[in-house]
PDB file of C-alpha atoms in Angstrom:
ATOM      1  CA  MET G1427      32.371  19.475 -28.906  1.00 82.00           C
ATOM      2  CA  ARG G1428      28.677  20.755 -29.025  1.00 82.00           C
ATOM      3  CA  ALA G1429      27.641  17.243 -29.948  1.00 73.00           C
ATOM      4  CA  ALA G1430      29.080  15.879 -26.907  1.00 68.00           C
ATOM      5  CA  VAL G1431      27.396  18.230 -24.555  1.00 63.00           C
ATOM      6  CA  ILE G1432      24.035  17.448 -26.191  1.00 70.00           C
ATOM      7  CA  VAL G1433      24.485  13.568 -25.846  1.00 59.00           C
ATOM      8  CA  LEU G1434      25.745  14.219 -22.005  1.00 65.00           C
ATOM      9  CA  ALA G1435      22.612  16.251 -21.372  1.00 61.00           C
ATOM     10  CA  VAL G1436      20.445  13.628 -23.203  1.00 63.00           C
ATOM     11  CA  ALA G1437      22.051  10.850 -21.122  1.00 61.00           C
ATOM     12  CA  ALA G1438      21.721  12.874 -17.661  1.00 61.00           C
ATOM     13  CA  PHE G1439      17.984  13.617 -18.508  1.00 63.00           C
ATOM     14  CA  LEU G1440      17.255   9.735 -19.227  1.00 65.00           C
ATOM     15  CA  ALA G1441      18.973   8.508 -16.215  1.00 61.00           C
ATOM     16  CA  ALA G1442      17.011  11.225 -13.814  1.00 60.00           C
ATOM     17  CA  SER G1443      13.743   9.991 -15.662  1.00 63.00           C
ATOM     18  CA  ALA G1444      14.538   6.519 -15.046  1.00 61.00           C
ATOM     19  CA  LEU G1445      15.019   7.230 -11.514  1.00 59.00           C
ATOM     20  CA  VAL G1446      11.950   9.134 -11.009  1.00 59.00           C
ATOM     21  CA  ALA G1447       9.882   6.516 -12.851  1.00 60.00           C
ATOM     22  CA  ARG G1448      11.195   3.919 -10.383  1.00 60.00           C
ATOM     23  CA  TRP G1449      10.228   6.147  -7.473  1.00 60.00           C
ATOM     24  CA  LEU G1450       6.930   6.698  -8.819  1.00 65.00           C
ATOM     25  CA  THR G1451       6.310   3.003  -9.328  1.00 64.00           C
ATOM     26  CA  THR G1452       6.860   2.154  -5.922  1.00 65.00           C
ATOM     27  CA  ASP G1453       3.875   4.216  -4.841  1.00 79.00           C
ATOM     28  CA  ASN G1454       1.825   2.290  -7.287  1.00 84.00           C
ATOM     29  CA  ALA G1455       3.178  -1.267  -5.841  1.00 87.00           C
ATOM     30  CA  GLU G1456       2.131  -0.099  -2.216  1.00 92.00           C
ATOM     31  CA  ARG G1457      -1.378   0.950  -3.474  1.00 94.00           C
ATOM     32  CA  ALA G1458      -1.747  -2.394  -5.167  1.00 95.00           C
ATOM     33  CA  LYS G1459      -0.579  -4.339  -2.374  1.00 96.00           C
ATOM     34  CA  VAL G1460      -3.012  -2.625   0.025  1.00 97.00           C
ATOM     35  CA  THR G1461      -5.850  -3.028  -2.449  1.00 97.00           C
ATOM     36  CA  ARG G1462      -5.205  -6.681  -2.930  1.00 97.00           C
ATOM     37  CA  LEU G1463      -5.050  -7.177   1.005  1.00 98.00           C
ATOM     38  CA  LEU G1464      -8.459  -5.308   1.175  1.00 98.00           C
ATOM     39  CA  GLN G1465     -10.001  -7.342  -1.716  1.00 98.00           C
ATOM     40  CA  ALA G1466      -9.052 -10.526   0.134  1.00 98.00           C
ATOM     41  CA  GLN G1467     -10.396  -9.229   3.235  1.00 97.00           C
ATOM     42  CA  ALA G1468     -13.790  -8.117   1.667  1.00 97.00           C
ATOM     43  CA  ARG G1469     -13.911 -11.831   0.082  1.00 97.00           C
ATOM     44  CA  GLY G1470     -13.502 -13.161   3.572  1.00 97.00           C
ATOM     45  CA  ASP G1471     -10.319 -14.751   2.439  1.00 97.00           C
ATOM     46  CA  ALA G1472      -7.988 -14.767   5.509  1.00 96.00           C
ATOM     47  CA  THR G1473      -5.498 -16.981   3.583  1.00 96.00           C
ATOM     48  CA  GLY G1474      -5.188 -14.480   0.697  1.00 97.00           C
ATOM     49  CA  MET G1475      -4.768 -11.660   3.526  1.00 97.00           C
ATOM     50  CA  LEU G1476      -1.893 -13.685   5.051  1.00 96.00           C
ATOM     51  CA  ARG G1477      -0.119 -14.020   1.526  1.00 96.00           C
ATOM     52  CA  GLU G1478      -0.070 -10.109   1.378  1.00 96.00           C
ATOM     53  CA  LEU G1479       1.155  -9.626   5.116  1.00 97.00           C
ATOM     54  CA  ASP G1480       4.896 -10.171   5.458  1.00 94.00           C
ATOM     55  CA  ALA G1481       5.968 -11.696   8.898  1.00 87.00           C
ATOM     56  CA  CYS G1482       2.639 -11.722  10.255  1.00 91.00           C
ATOM     57  CA  ALA G1483       2.802 -13.436  13.611  1.00 90.00           C
ATOM     58  CA  ALA G1484       0.144 -15.142  15.719  1.00 92.00           C
ATOM     59  CA  ALA G1485      -1.668 -12.016  16.865  1.00 94.00           C
ATOM     60  CA  CYS G1486      -1.357 -10.380  13.416  1.00 94.00           C
ATOM     61  CA  ALA G1487      -2.730 -13.729  11.731  1.00 95.00           C
ATOM     62  CA  GLU G1488      -5.678 -13.887  14.330  1.00 96.00           C
ATOM     63  CA  ARG G1489      -6.700 -10.025  13.586  1.00 96.00           C
ATOM     64  CA  ALA G1490      -6.575 -11.007  10.084  1.00 96.00           C
ATOM     65  CA  ARG G1491      -8.968 -13.868  10.415  1.00 97.00           C
ATOM     66  CA  ALA G1492     -11.369 -11.891  12.598  1.00 97.00           C
ATOM     67  CA  ASN G1493     -11.088  -9.150  10.085  1.00 97.00           C
ATOM     68  CA  ALA G1494     -12.105 -11.701   7.221  1.00 97.00           C
ATOM     69  CA  ARG G1495     -14.965 -12.682   9.105  1.00 97.00           C
ATOM     70  CA  ARG G1496     -16.172  -9.554  10.262  1.00 96.00           C
ATOM     71  CA  LEU G1497     -15.601  -7.360   7.046  1.00 96.00           C
ATOM     72  CA  ARG G1498     -16.737  -9.682   4.393  1.00 96.00           C
ATOM     73  CA  ARG G1499     -18.754  -8.028   1.780  1.00 95.00           C
ATOM     74  CA  GLY G1500     -19.872  -8.386  -1.687  1.00 92.00           C
ATOM     75  CA  GLY G1501     -18.907  -6.476  -4.841  1.00 94.00           C
ATOM     76  CA  PRO G1502     -15.835  -4.810  -5.617  1.00 96.00           C
ATOM     77  CA  VAL G1503     -13.628  -2.734  -3.140  1.00 97.00           C
ATOM     78  CA  GLN G1504     -13.634   0.786  -4.018  1.00 97.00           C
ATOM     79  CA  ILE G1505     -10.829   2.929  -2.159  1.00 97.00           C
ATOM     80  CA  VAL G1506     -12.255   6.304  -1.063  1.00 97.00           C
ATOM     81  CA  ALA G1507      -9.275   7.765   0.585  1.00 97.00           C
ATOM     82  CA  TYR G1508      -5.577   6.653   0.714  1.00 96.00           C
ATOM     83  CA  ASP G1509      -3.123   8.675   2.946  1.00 95.00           C
ATOM     84  CA  SER G1510       0.317   6.860   2.936  1.00 93.00           C
ATOM     85  CA  ALA G1511       3.084   7.891   5.608  1.00 91.00           C
ATOM     86  CA  THR G1512       5.749   6.161   3.154  1.00 87.00           C
ATOM     87  CA  SER G1513       4.680   7.919   0.063  1.00 82.00           C
ATOM     88  CA  HIS G1514       7.486   9.345  -2.189  1.00 78.00           C
ATOM     89  CA  ALA G1515      10.188   7.877   0.149  1.00 73.00           C
ATOM     90  CA  LEU G1516      13.617   7.679  -1.265  1.00 72.00           C
ATOM     91  CA  ALA G1517      15.258   5.811   1.357  1.00 78.00           C
ATOM     92  CA  PRO G1518      13.740   2.844   3.675  1.00 87.00           C
ATOM     93  CA  ARG G1519      10.999   4.018   5.848  1.00 90.00           C
ATOM     94  CA  THR G1520       8.349   2.265   7.983  1.00 94.00           C
ATOM     95  CA  GLY G1521       5.015   4.027   8.541  1.00 95.00           C
ATOM     96  CA  VAL G1522       1.165   3.693   8.595  1.00 97.00           C
ATOM     97  CA  THR G1523      -1.008   4.062   5.775  1.00 97.00           C
ATOM     98  CA  ARG G1524      -4.791   5.036   6.644  1.00 98.00           C
ATOM     99  CA  VAL G1525      -6.984   3.549   3.889  1.00 98.00           C
ATOM    100  CA  VAL G1526     -10.970   4.240   3.557  1.00 98.00           C
ATOM    101  CA  TRP G1527     -12.691   1.743   1.444  1.00 98.00           C
ATOM    102  CA  LYS G1528     -16.307   0.451   0.577  1.00 97.00           C
ATOM    103  CA  THR G1529     -18.045  -1.734  -1.359  1.00 96.00           C
ATOM    104  CA  PRO G1530     -21.038  -0.519  -3.560  1.00 95.00           C
ATOM    105  CA  ASP G1531     -23.832  -1.291  -1.289  1.00 91.00           C
ATOM    106  CA  THR G1532     -21.854  -0.497   2.319  1.00 93.00           C
ATOM    107  CA  LEU G1533     -20.807   2.119   4.262  1.00 94.00           C
ATOM    108  CA  THR G1534     -17.011   3.017   4.406  1.00 96.00           C
ATOM    109  CA  VAL G1535     -14.405   1.249   6.664  1.00 97.00           C
ATOM    110  CA  VAL G1536     -11.345   2.882   7.862  1.00 98.00           C
ATOM    111  CA  GLN G1537      -8.235   0.695   8.601  1.00 98.00           C
ATOM    112  CA  CYS G1538      -4.500   1.277   8.970  1.00 98.00           C
ATOM    113  CA  VAL G1539      -1.790  -0.618   7.205  1.00 97.00           C
ATOM    114  CA  ARG G1540       1.670  -0.745   8.626  1.00 97.00           C
ATOM    115  CA  VAL G1541       3.999  -0.585   5.444  1.00 96.00           C
ATOM    116  CA  ARG G1542       7.648  -0.982   5.328  1.00 94.00           C
ATOM    117  CA  ARG G1543       9.601   0.215   2.240  1.00 90.00           C
ATOM    118  CA  ALA G1544      13.379  -1.083   1.880  1.00 88.00           C
ATOM    119  CA  GLY G1545      16.004  -0.215  -0.550  1.00 81.00           C
ATOM    120  CA  SER G1546      16.769   3.057  -2.425  1.00 70.00           C
ATOM    121  CA  ALA G1547      15.649   4.937  -5.508  1.00 63.00           C
ATOM    122  CA  LEU G1548      18.875   4.005  -6.972  1.00 71.00           C
ATOM    123  CA  ARG G1549      18.742   0.261  -6.116  1.00 73.00           C
ATOM    124  CA  GLY G1550      15.153  -0.140  -6.103  1.00 73.00           C
ATOM    125  CA  LEU G1551      12.549  -0.096  -3.562  1.00 75.00           C
ATOM    126  CA  THR G1552      10.364  -2.863  -2.007  1.00 87.00           C
ATOM    127  CA  VAL G1553       7.409  -2.655  -0.365  1.00 91.00           C
ATOM    128  CA  ARG G1554       6.216  -5.228   2.449  1.00 95.00           C
ATOM    129  CA  LEU G1555       2.758  -4.894   4.400  1.00 96.00           C
ATOM    130  CA  LEU G1556       3.492  -5.750   7.886  1.00 96.00           C
ATOM    131  CA  ALA G1557       0.064  -5.473   9.771  1.00 96.00           C
ATOM    132  CA  LEU G1558      -3.445  -4.522   9.164  1.00 97.00           C
ATOM    133  CA  SER G1559      -5.471  -2.998  11.951  1.00 97.00           C
ATOM    134  CA  ALA G1560      -9.246  -3.544  12.897  1.00 96.00           C
ATOM    135  CA  PRO G1561     -11.739  -1.054  11.621  1.00 97.00           C
ATOM    136  CA  ILE G1562     -11.205   2.291  13.091  1.00 97.00           C
ATOM    137  CA  ARG G1563     -13.786   5.308  13.682  1.00 96.00           C
ATOM    138  CA  ARG G1564     -14.440   6.988  10.446  1.00 93.00           C
ATOM    139  CA  THR G1565     -12.871  10.347  11.738  1.00 93.00           C
ATOM    140  CA  ALA G1566     -10.018   8.724  13.412  1.00 93.00           C
ATOM    141  CA  GLY G1567      -6.227   8.783  12.401  1.00 93.00           C
ATOM    142  CA  CYS G1568      -4.019   6.115  12.384  1.00 94.00           C
TER     143      CYS G1568
END
């Protein structure tokens, strides 16, 4: 009897750990997608940006091209601040992530990324980037 209780407790712990790991991995996936989007932008690669943006219609695509031209910079992208409205979501959610980034020789740039998470912690969450704003004032919110 005691062994069965221990086995059940271990199984419950492992199941809960797997769910938490899946949930936290989604936060990392979102940040990685946003970082790839900003890296493409800093390279001036509008095509690379459009690969990261899902369902990017005409106005979205034009803004991506304009951002790629305007925000082209040398050096690696450094994320200075990252504030996600979808962080730690257990269920589907759409929100805006405010990201502050720079390259070693430039001042910071602040932009807003519209993010959609789909799925659930049980089935798995997916992350889609829907839009990237033009730069906003450094003190502005999204």
